[in-house]
Amino acid sequence: MARVSRGSDGFGRELVLGLLTEERSNCYQLDRRLAERFGSACYAQGTARQAIKRLKDEGLARAVGERRMASGGGLGARVTIYEATPAGVERFQLWMWASVSTPPVREELHAKIALCRPADLPRMVAIVREAESVCTGKLQSLNLRVRARRVDLDHDDFRARMDLVVSTGDQAWWESRIKWLQRVRVYLEDEWRRHGAEPGSRMVVRRIG
Amino acid sequence: MDALLSLRNVSLTFPRGRRHVVPVLTEISLDVDAGELVAILAQRAQGKTTLLRVAAGMDRPARGEVLFKGEQLYRLSDRRRSALLQRQIGFAEPLGPDIDLPVLAHVAVPLLRTHSKKEAYERAGAALARVGAEECADQPWMTLADSERALAALAQATVRRPELLLVDDLTATLGLDATEQVGRLLHSIAHEDGLAVLMSVSDADATTWFDRVASLSGGELLVSSSPGSNGENVIDFPADSLRHTSP
């Protein structure tokens, strides 16, 4: 299988290239499509602009015109429309057919737990608790998107069906994360008790100043 | 406006031997509004069923309050609480009793005290039709497939048109399609009837059609939040500022 080298941005560039092979777009549209279709990846506004700059430098994308954006009923800023070049289409196809990499697990929380001392345990429990709440919030938001996709699903629309598959993958990811955090919280609380905390006690954090 | 169901600082322990107790639920607080669907995501043996039973008025908590429509459930007499459970709170479980009754008769059972047999069976038939399980009406309960049993259990739990529906991991043994069907069904019933739904689940798929998700583990329930919403992650503090206190 052909190998595709990856830049420091992972495959964000290929993703933008893939969106361009689907249809010509400006950077705002690309950012919006990234958010709509890969919401859990949390791409920042401006991701598309950075990717386009690199794709242009590599001859994989090119400007094909300009258009004024609508703004409050009038004409807004002038934006550039991009498309994938033939080399870009070929590059995207290479990426599409290449095996996927196994992502490295570089988790800040893993590192903190690995490096924590007994005195840090109460704060670790609080951090895990907070992460668990945030993850359930993420799952909740994702559920809204999945529901909307299911309700509006056009069974003849291949892309919509694939987007739904990806959403269920995101759900599974958050589920496994929440379940791991649930286990870790209980485990760290046990450790904390082993190191002298009273059962059921809670941590108090004093602000400095 | 008061929530339809409110749990406030609910705690429950089970005895282990003569000297020890196991905390099952710890300081749990949760509100569920009419027409709202709340999922509790938890793994096995984390207190899911106990939490639902406490919410239903079946198991008295050691501490805390359970309010249904603003009324403290455990201050009611057993008889009034039992009447409430029969009329206004539905409880759906995956297994149900091991009985050989036809499904229609089993779904009609909760109505037989208060309605004529004919009326009870008519309403049971309508409840089965609403969940899309009318074809199972004449089948013996014990012969149902898991997915059919889940739908029939929902029909039985909603046949009295309760205001609160508690659902105990009904989708645990179901495949993706059946889980999706149950979720959609609960979503439409809750929104059409203004029914409040509190359901325990062990898989995220089952939460798709729910408005809110909470996480239950080690007896503690965590509701969803945004990063930094409680400020804890932006607090700068020295290591010696940590101390333990009892609540």
Short mmCIF file of C-alpha atoms in Angstrom, two decimals:
data_model
loop_
_atom_site.label_atom_id
_atom_site.label_comp_id
_atom_site.label_asym_id
_atom_site.label_seq_id
_atom_site.Cartn_x
_atom_site.Cartn_y
_atom_site.Cartn_z
CA MET A 1 0.00 0.00 0.00
CA ALA A 2 1.28 3.45 -0.86
CA ARG A 3 2.66 5.47 2.01
CA VAL A 4 1.66 9.05 2.52
CA SER A 5 3.84 11.27 4.63
CA ARG A 6 2.09 13.32 7.26
CA GLY A 7 2.88 16.85 8.28
CA SER A 8 2.84 18.13 11.83
CA ASP A 9 -0.88 18.83 11.48
CA GLY A 10 -1.75 15.10 11.26
CA PHE A 11 -4.20 14.68 8.41
CA GLY A 12 -5.97 18.05 8.66
CA ARG A 13 -4.48 18.98 5.29
CA GLU A 14 -5.81 15.83 3.64
CA LEU A 15 -9.17 16.50 5.21
CA VAL A 16 -9.37 19.98 3.69
CA LEU A 17 -8.11 18.57 0.40
CA GLY A 18 -10.86 15.93 0.54
CA LEU A 19 -13.51 18.58 1.13
CA LEU A 20 -12.17 20.51 -1.86
CA THR A 21 -12.41 17.43 -4.07
CA GLU A 22 -16.09 17.22 -3.12
CA GLU A 23 -16.78 20.83 -4.08
CA ARG A 24 -15.06 24.17 -4.60
CA SER A 25 -15.17 26.26 -1.43
CA ASN A 26 -13.81 29.33 0.27
CA CYS A 27 -12.04 29.18 3.64
CA TYR A 28 -15.12 30.14 5.65
CA GLN A 29 -17.16 27.42 3.98
CA LEU A 30 -14.38 24.91 4.62
CA ASP A 31 -14.19 25.81 8.32
CA ARG A 32 -17.96 25.43 8.56
CA ARG A 33 -17.92 22.06 6.81
CA LEU A 34 -15.11 20.87 9.08
CA ALA A 35 -17.21 21.79 12.12
CA GLU A 36 -20.36 20.19 10.70
CA ARG A 37 -18.81 16.92 9.66
CA PHE A 38 -15.94 16.51 12.12
CA GLY A 39 -17.32 18.34 15.14
CA SER A 40 -15.66 16.07 17.70
CA ALA A 41 -12.25 16.88 16.21
CA CYS A 42 -12.71 20.50 17.37
CA TYR A 43 -10.88 22.12 14.49
CA ALA A 44 -10.30 25.81 15.26
CA GLN A 45 -11.54 28.62 13.04
CA GLY A 46 -8.70 29.35 10.65
CA THR A 47 -7.71 25.70 10.20
CA ALA A 48 -8.84 25.78 6.58
CA ARG A 49 -6.89 28.97 5.83
CA GLN A 50 -3.65 27.43 7.17
CA ALA A 51 -4.24 24.19 5.30
CA ILE A 52 -5.04 26.01 2.05
CA LYS A 53 -1.83 28.00 2.30
CA ARG A 54 0.22 24.80 2.52
CA LEU A 55 -1.82 23.04 -0.15
CA LYS A 56 -1.27 25.99 -2.51
CA ASP A 57 2.47 26.00 -1.78
CA GLU A 58 2.58 22.29 -2.66
CA GLY A 59 0.53 22.77 -5.84
CA LEU A 60 -2.32 20.66 -4.49
CA ALA A 61 -4.95 23.43 -4.44
CA ARG A 62 -5.46 26.62 -6.44
CA ALA A 63 -7.62 29.71 -6.46
CA VAL A 64 -10.31 29.67 -9.16
CA GLY A 65 -12.03 32.99 -8.54
CA GLU A 66 -13.43 35.41 -6.04
CA ARG A 67 -16.85 36.08 -4.66
CA ARG A 68 -18.30 38.68 -2.35
CA MET A 69 -19.92 37.24 0.76
CA ALA A 70 -23.42 38.33 1.69
CA SER A 71 -23.44 40.51 4.79
CA GLY A 72 -26.58 41.88 6.45
CA GLY A 73 -28.46 42.06 3.17
CA GLY A 74 -25.54 43.76 1.40
CA LEU A 75 -22.23 42.70 -0.01
CA GLY A 76 -19.47 41.75 2.43
CA ALA A 77 -15.82 40.87 2.17
CA ARG A 78 -14.32 39.44 -0.98
CA VAL A 79 -13.38 35.77 -0.56
CA THR A 80 -11.31 33.45 -2.71
CA ILE A 81 -12.75 30.19 -4.00
CA TYR A 82 -10.41 27.20 -4.12
CA GLU A 83 -10.40 23.84 -5.81
CA ALA A 84 -8.11 20.79 -5.72
CA THR A 85 -5.60 20.60 -8.58
CA PRO A 86 -5.21 17.26 -10.47
CA ALA A 87 -2.12 16.65 -8.32
CA GLY A 88 -4.26 17.40 -5.27
CA VAL A 89 -6.93 14.93 -6.35
CA GLU A 90 -4.23 12.29 -6.89
CA ARG A 91 -2.65 13.08 -3.53
CA PHE A 92 -6.02 12.80 -1.80
CA GLN A 93 -6.72 9.45 -3.46
CA LEU A 94 -3.33 8.17 -2.29
CA TRP A 95 -4.19 9.19 1.26
CA MET A 96 -7.67 7.68 0.99
CA TRP A 97 -6.31 4.29 -0.02
CA ALA A 98 -3.34 4.21 2.35
CA SER A 99 -3.64 2.26 5.60
CA VAL A 100 -4.57 4.34 8.60
CA SER A 101 -2.01 5.07 11.26
CA THR A 102 -2.54 4.11 14.87
CA PRO A 103 -2.68 7.41 16.70
CA PRO A 104 -0.26 7.81 19.58
CA VAL A 105 -1.97 8.13 22.95
CA ARG A 106 -0.64 11.45 24.22
CA GLU A 107 -3.07 12.32 26.92
CA GLU A 108 -2.38 15.07 29.39
CA LEU A 109 -4.51 13.29 31.96
CA HIS A 110 -2.56 10.05 31.52
CA ALA A 111 0.65 11.96 32.10
CA LYS A 112 -0.68 13.69 35.19
CA ILE A 113 -1.88 10.44 36.74
CA ALA A 114 1.42 8.73 35.92
CA LEU A 115 3.39 11.54 37.57
CA CYS A 116 1.11 12.34 40.49
CA ARG A 117 2.15 11.87 44.12
CA PRO A 118 -0.18 10.80 46.95
CA ALA A 119 -0.56 14.48 47.94
CA ASP A 120 -1.91 15.21 44.44
CA LEU A 121 -4.64 12.55 44.63
CA PRO A 122 -7.46 14.82 45.79
CA ARG A 123 -6.79 17.21 42.94
CA MET A 124 -6.48 14.29 40.49
CA VAL A 125 -9.92 13.05 41.60
CA ALA A 126 -11.33 16.54 41.05
CA ILE A 127 -9.70 16.76 37.61
CA VAL A 128 -11.07 13.36 36.60
CA ARG A 129 -14.51 14.32 37.90
CA GLU A 130 -14.40 17.51 35.87
CA ALA A 131 -13.22 15.68 32.74
CA GLU A 132 -16.06 13.17 33.17
CA SER A 133 -18.63 15.98 33.34
CA VAL A 134 -17.15 17.64 30.28
CA CYS A 135 -17.19 14.35 28.35
CA THR A 136 -20.85 13.72 29.17
CA GLY A 137 -21.50 17.27 27.92
CA LYS A 138 -19.64 16.46 24.69
CA LEU A 139 -21.66 13.27 24.28
CA GLN A 140 -24.85 15.22 24.91
CA SER A 141 -23.97 17.78 22.21
CA LEU A 142 -22.97 15.03 19.82
CA ASN A 143 -26.30 13.28 20.44
CA LEU A 144 -28.09 16.39 19.19
CA ARG A 145 -26.13 16.22 15.94
CA VAL A 146 -26.69 12.47 15.57
CA ARG A 147 -30.42 12.89 16.16
CA ALA A 148 -30.63 15.65 13.56
CA ARG A 149 -28.70 13.48 11.10
CA ARG A 150 -30.96 10.50 11.73
CA VAL A 151 -34.14 12.55 11.39
CA ASP A 152 -32.98 14.21 8.15
CA LEU A 153 -31.29 11.12 6.77
CA ASP A 154 -31.83 10.68 3.08
CA HIS A 155 -31.23 6.95 2.65
CA ASP A 156 -30.18 7.54 -0.95
CA ASP A 157 -27.49 10.02 0.09
CA PHE A 158 -24.24 8.06 0.39
CA ARG A 159 -22.35 10.92 2.04
CA ALA A 160 -25.06 11.44 4.66
CA ARG A 161 -24.96 7.73 5.50
CA MET A 162 -21.18 7.85 5.88
CA ASP A 163 -21.42 10.96 8.09
CA LEU A 164 -23.81 9.06 10.32
CA VAL A 165 -21.33 6.19 10.59
CA VAL A 166 -18.66 8.67 11.67
CA SER A 167 -21.00 10.16 14.26
CA THR A 168 -21.61 6.76 15.81
CA GLY A 169 -17.83 6.32 15.92
CA ASP A 170 -17.58 9.62 17.82
CA GLN A 171 -20.26 8.39 20.22
CA ALA A 172 -18.31 5.21 20.85
CA TRP A 173 -15.17 7.25 21.49
CA TRP A 174 -16.84 9.45 24.10
CA GLU A 175 -18.49 6.41 25.66
CA SER A 176 -15.18 4.62 26.13
CA ARG A 177 -13.63 7.82 27.49
CA ILE A 178 -16.43 8.31 30.02
CA LYS A 179 -16.28 4.67 31.11
CA TRP A 180 -12.52 4.88 31.59
CA LEU A 181 -12.90 8.10 33.61
CA GLN A 182 -15.59 6.45 35.73
CA ARG A 183 -13.23 3.60 36.59
CA VAL A 184 -10.27 5.90 37.18
CA ARG A 185 -12.27 8.13 39.51
CA VAL A 186 -13.29 5.19 41.68
CA TYR A 187 -9.74 3.84 41.64
CA LEU A 188 -8.15 7.17 42.58
CA GLU A 189 -10.70 7.70 45.35
CA ASP A 190 -9.73 4.29 46.75
CA GLU A 191 -6.07 5.28 46.56
CA TRP A 192 -6.84 8.54 48.25
CA ARG A 193 -8.59 6.74 51.11
CA ARG A 194 -5.66 4.37 51.37
CA HIS A 195 -3.50 7.43 51.91
CA GLY A 196 -5.50 8.70 54.81
CA ALA A 197 -8.55 10.57 53.57
CA GLU A 198 -11.78 9.89 55.42
CA PRO A 199 -14.38 7.99 53.38
CA GLY A 200 -16.69 10.40 51.63
CA SER A 201 -14.44 13.39 52.27
CA ARG A 202 -14.10 15.98 49.58
CA MET A 203 -11.28 18.19 48.49
CA VAL A 204 -11.24 21.86 49.27
CA VAL A 205 -9.24 24.13 47.01
CA ARG A 206 -8.29 27.52 48.40
CA ARG A 207 -7.73 30.29 45.94
CA ILE A 208 -4.49 32.16 46.19
CA GLY A 209 -4.95 35.80 47.14
CA MET B 1 -41.13 26.03 38.10
CA ASP B 2 -40.47 22.88 40.11
CA ALA B 3 -39.04 19.87 38.33
CA LEU B 4 -41.35 16.88 38.06
CA LEU B 5 -38.77 14.73 39.82
CA SER B 6 -36.09 16.09 42.13
CA LEU B 7 -33.43 14.14 43.95
CA ARG B 8 -31.63 16.23 46.53
CA ASN B 9 -28.45 14.98 48.19
CA VAL B 10 -29.69 11.41 48.13
CA SER B 11 -27.41 8.86 49.79
CA LEU B 12 -27.90 5.18 50.37
CA THR B 13 -25.66 2.51 51.87
CA PHE B 14 -25.99 -1.24 51.97
CA PRO B 15 -24.68 -3.21 54.96
CA ARG B 16 -21.73 -5.51 54.40
CA GLY B 17 -21.38 -7.88 57.31
CA ARG B 18 -22.06 -6.53 60.80
CA ARG B 19 -19.66 -3.65 60.92
CA HIS B 20 -19.31 -2.28 57.45
CA VAL B 21 -21.50 -0.48 55.00
CA VAL B 22 -21.04 -0.02 51.28
CA PRO B 23 -21.99 3.38 49.90
CA VAL B 24 -24.21 2.80 46.88
CA LEU B 25 -25.44 6.32 46.23
CA THR B 26 -23.58 9.37 47.50
CA GLU B 27 -25.08 12.86 47.66
CA ILE B 28 -26.98 12.53 44.42
CA SER B 29 -28.88 15.54 43.15
CA LEU B 30 -30.82 15.56 39.90
CA ASP B 31 -33.87 17.29 38.43
CA VAL B 32 -36.00 15.89 35.63
CA ASP B 33 -38.62 18.11 34.03
CA ALA B 34 -41.85 17.09 32.33
CA GLY B 35 -41.15 16.17 28.71
CA GLU B 36 -37.44 15.76 29.38
CA LEU B 37 -35.36 12.65 28.79
CA VAL B 38 -32.37 12.10 31.04
CA ALA B 39 -29.98 9.18 30.57
CA ILE B 40 -27.74 7.85 33.32
CA LEU B 41 -24.68 6.26 31.78
CA ALA B 42 -23.15 3.69 34.12
CA GLN B 43 -21.38 0.37 34.06
CA ARG B 44 -22.51 -2.76 35.85
CA ALA B 45 -23.01 -2.70 39.60
CA GLN B 46 -22.70 1.06 39.95
CA GLY B 47 -26.10 1.68 41.52
CA LYS B 48 -28.23 2.29 38.39
CA THR B 49 -31.16 0.16 39.47
CA THR B 50 -30.94 1.37 43.06
CA LEU B 51 -31.07 4.98 41.92
CA LEU B 52 -34.17 4.31 39.84
CA ARG B 53 -35.84 2.41 42.67
CA VAL B 54 -35.14 5.31 45.05
CA ALA B 55 -36.61 7.71 42.46
CA ALA B 56 -39.67 5.48 42.13
CA GLY B 57 -40.36 5.50 45.85
CA MET B 58 -39.47 1.82 46.23
CA ASP B 59 -36.27 2.10 48.30
CA ARG B 60 -36.02 4.73 50.99
CA PRO B 61 -32.67 6.56 50.92
CA ALA B 62 -30.62 6.87 54.10
CA ARG B 63 -30.31 10.61 53.56
CA GLY B 64 -31.68 13.24 51.23
CA GLU B 65 -35.03 13.98 49.65
CA VAL B 66 -36.94 12.70 46.64
CA LEU B 67 -39.63 15.06 45.42
CA PHE B 68 -42.28 14.13 42.88
CA LYS B 69 -44.27 17.17 41.72
CA GLY B 70 -42.93 19.05 44.71
CA GLU B 71 -44.10 16.45 47.22
CA GLN B 72 -41.59 14.52 49.31
CA LEU B 73 -42.10 10.89 48.33
CA TYR B 74 -40.76 9.35 51.50
CA ARG B 75 -42.91 11.49 53.76
CA LEU B 76 -46.00 9.92 52.22
CA SER B 77 -47.55 6.86 53.79
CA ASP B 78 -46.59 3.55 52.17
CA ARG B 79 -50.11 3.31 50.85
CA ARG B 80 -50.06 6.73 49.18
CA ARG B 81 -46.59 6.12 47.80
CA SER B 82 -47.71 2.80 46.42
CA ALA B 83 -50.75 4.44 44.81
CA LEU B 84 -48.48 7.05 43.25
CA LEU B 85 -46.24 4.35 41.84
CA GLN B 86 -49.24 2.58 40.39
CA ARG B 87 -50.82 5.62 38.78
CA GLN B 88 -48.26 8.27 37.99
CA ILE B 89 -44.89 6.55 37.84
CA GLY B 90 -44.11 3.86 35.29
CA PHE B 91 -41.20 1.48 35.75
CA ALA B 92 -39.86 -0.56 32.85
CA GLU B 93 -37.33 -3.37 33.33
CA PRO B 94 -35.70 -5.54 30.68
CA LEU B 95 -36.55 -8.92 32.09
CA GLY B 96 -39.99 -8.62 33.61
CA PRO B 97 -41.59 -11.48 35.47
CA ASP B 98 -41.21 -15.09 34.35
CA ILE B 99 -44.82 -15.66 33.49
CA ASP B 100 -46.66 -17.51 30.81
CA LEU B 101 -49.36 -14.90 30.19
CA PRO B 102 -50.02 -13.64 26.69
CA VAL B 103 -48.39 -10.25 26.18
CA LEU B 104 -51.74 -8.41 25.88
CA ALA B 105 -52.88 -9.77 29.26
CA HIS B 106 -49.57 -8.90 30.89
CA VAL B 107 -49.69 -5.33 29.59
CA ALA B 108 -53.30 -5.02 30.78
CA VAL B 109 -52.55 -6.23 34.35
CA PRO B 110 -51.88 -2.75 35.82
CA LEU B 111 -55.32 -1.58 34.65
CA LEU B 112 -57.42 -4.50 35.87
CA ARG B 113 -58.00 -3.01 39.32
CA THR B 114 -59.32 0.25 38.04
CA HIS B 115 -60.89 -0.61 34.70
CA SER B 116 -63.20 -3.24 33.27
CA LYS B 117 -61.44 -6.16 31.63
CA LYS B 118 -62.66 -5.06 28.21
CA GLU B 119 -61.41 -1.52 28.66
CA ALA B 120 -58.11 -2.70 30.16
CA TYR B 121 -57.49 -4.98 27.18
CA GLU B 122 -58.42 -2.25 24.71
CA ARG B 123 -55.98 0.16 26.31
CA ALA B 124 -53.31 -2.52 26.49
CA GLY B 125 -53.80 -3.16 22.76
CA ALA B 126 -53.46 0.56 22.07
CA ALA B 127 -50.30 0.76 24.20
CA LEU B 128 -48.80 -2.17 22.28
CA ALA B 129 -49.73 -0.54 18.98
CA ARG B 130 -48.12 2.71 20.06
CA VAL B 131 -44.78 1.01 20.63
CA GLY B 132 -45.12 -1.00 17.43
CA ALA B 133 -45.52 -4.36 19.18
CA GLU B 134 -49.16 -5.12 18.40
CA GLU B 135 -48.16 -8.28 16.57
CA CYS B 136 -46.87 -9.74 19.84
CA ALA B 137 -50.22 -9.35 21.62
CA ASP B 138 -51.13 -13.04 21.59
CA GLN B 139 -47.64 -14.42 22.12
CA PRO B 140 -46.71 -15.79 25.55
CA TRP B 141 -44.52 -13.22 27.34
CA MET B 142 -41.73 -15.75 27.90
CA THR B 143 -41.32 -16.46 24.20
CA LEU B 144 -40.59 -12.86 23.21
CA ALA B 145 -37.25 -11.91 21.76
CA ASP B 146 -35.27 -9.32 23.75
CA SER B 147 -36.23 -6.48 21.41
CA GLU B 148 -39.93 -7.42 21.54
CA ARG B 149 -39.81 -7.75 25.29
CA ALA B 150 -38.28 -4.29 25.61
CA LEU B 151 -41.12 -2.79 23.58
CA ALA B 152 -43.76 -4.74 25.50
CA ALA B 153 -42.20 -3.64 28.80
CA LEU B 154 -42.49 -0.04 27.61
CA ALA B 155 -46.11 -0.64 26.66
CA GLN B 156 -46.84 -2.00 30.12
CA ALA B 157 -45.00 0.84 31.87
CA THR B 158 -46.89 3.49 29.90
CA VAL B 159 -50.33 1.86 29.72
CA ARG B 160 -51.52 3.92 32.69
CA ARG B 161 -50.18 7.07 31.05
CA PRO B 162 -47.81 7.96 33.88
CA GLU B 163 -46.17 11.35 34.24
CA LEU B 164 -42.77 9.90 35.07
CA LEU B 165 -41.23 6.89 33.38
CA LEU B 166 -38.24 5.14 34.92
CA VAL B 167 -36.47 2.73 32.60
CA ASP B 168 -33.85 0.34 33.88
CA ASP B 169 -31.23 -0.48 31.23
CA LEU B 170 -33.84 -1.69 28.82
CA THR B 171 -31.45 -1.61 25.89
CA ALA B 172 -28.59 -3.56 27.52
CA THR B 173 -29.15 -6.70 25.47
CA LEU B 174 -30.40 -5.06 22.31
CA GLY B 175 -28.67 -4.57 18.99
CA LEU B 176 -28.08 -1.16 17.43
CA ASP B 177 -31.34 -1.03 15.48
CA ALA B 178 -33.52 -2.09 18.40
CA THR B 179 -31.71 0.39 20.69
CA GLU B 180 -32.37 3.11 18.13
CA GLN B 181 -36.03 2.08 17.96
CA VAL B 182 -36.46 2.24 21.75
CA GLY B 183 -34.69 5.62 21.92
CA ARG B 184 -36.84 7.15 19.18
CA LEU B 185 -39.95 5.76 20.79
CA LEU B 186 -39.15 7.19 24.21
CA HIS B 187 -38.28 10.51 22.61
CA SER B 188 -41.60 10.75 20.78
CA ILE B 189 -43.68 9.55 23.75
CA ALA B 190 -41.95 11.99 26.10
CA HIS B 191 -42.40 14.94 23.80
CA GLU B 192 -45.97 14.10 22.76
CA ASP B 193 -47.24 13.34 26.28
CA GLY B 194 -45.00 15.63 28.34
CA LEU B 195 -43.68 12.50 30.01
CA ALA B 196 -40.47 12.79 32.04
CA VAL B 197 -38.10 9.90 31.35
CA LEU B 198 -35.16 8.83 33.49
CA MET B 199 -33.35 5.84 32.01
CA SER B 200 -30.21 4.03 33.03
CA VAL B 201 -28.05 2.85 30.14
CA SER B 202 -24.76 1.07 29.74
CA ASP B 203 -24.03 2.20 26.16
CA ALA B 204 -23.72 5.64 24.63
CA ASP B 205 -25.82 4.58 21.60
CA ALA B 206 -28.80 4.40 23.90
CA THR B 207 -28.38 8.04 24.91
CA THR B 208 -28.78 9.41 21.37
CA TRP B 209 -32.41 10.42 21.81
CA PHE B 210 -31.98 11.83 25.31
CA ASP B 211 -31.84 15.51 26.19
CA ARG B 212 -29.29 15.14 28.97
CA VAL B 213 -26.67 12.60 29.94
CA ALA B 214 -25.30 12.04 33.46
CA SER B 215 -22.52 9.72 34.53
CA LEU B 216 -22.90 7.41 37.53
CA SER B 217 -19.90 5.67 39.04
CA GLY B 218 -18.84 4.78 42.55
CA GLY B 219 -22.26 5.96 43.73
CA GLU B 220 -21.61 9.51 42.53
CA LEU B 221 -23.63 11.12 39.78
CA LEU B 222 -21.96 13.70 37.57
CA VAL B 223 -24.03 15.87 35.29
CA SER B 224 -22.60 17.30 32.11
CA SER B 225 -20.76 20.60 32.06
CA SER B 226 -18.58 22.72 29.81
CA PRO B 227 -14.83 22.94 30.36
CA GLY B 228 -14.00 25.39 33.11
CA SER B 229 -17.64 25.94 34.04
CA ASN B 230 -16.98 25.34 37.71
CA GLY B 231 -13.74 27.28 37.65
CA GLU B 232 -11.72 24.43 39.13
CA ASN B 233 -9.48 24.07 36.14
CA VAL B 234 -8.42 27.71 36.22
CA ILE B 235 -7.57 27.85 39.89
CA ASP B 236 -3.89 28.22 40.64
CA PHE B 237 -2.95 26.83 44.02
CA PRO B 238 0.08 25.56 45.89
CA ALA B 239 0.30 21.92 46.94
CA ASP B 240 -0.08 22.73 50.63
CA SER B 241 -3.46 24.34 50.04
CA LEU B 242 -5.06 20.92 49.69
CA ARG B 243 -6.77 19.56 52.74
CA HIS B 244 -9.44 16.99 53.41
CA THR B 245 -12.72 17.80 55.03
CA SER B 246 -15.74 15.71 55.84
CA PRO B 247 -18.97 16.96 54.31
#
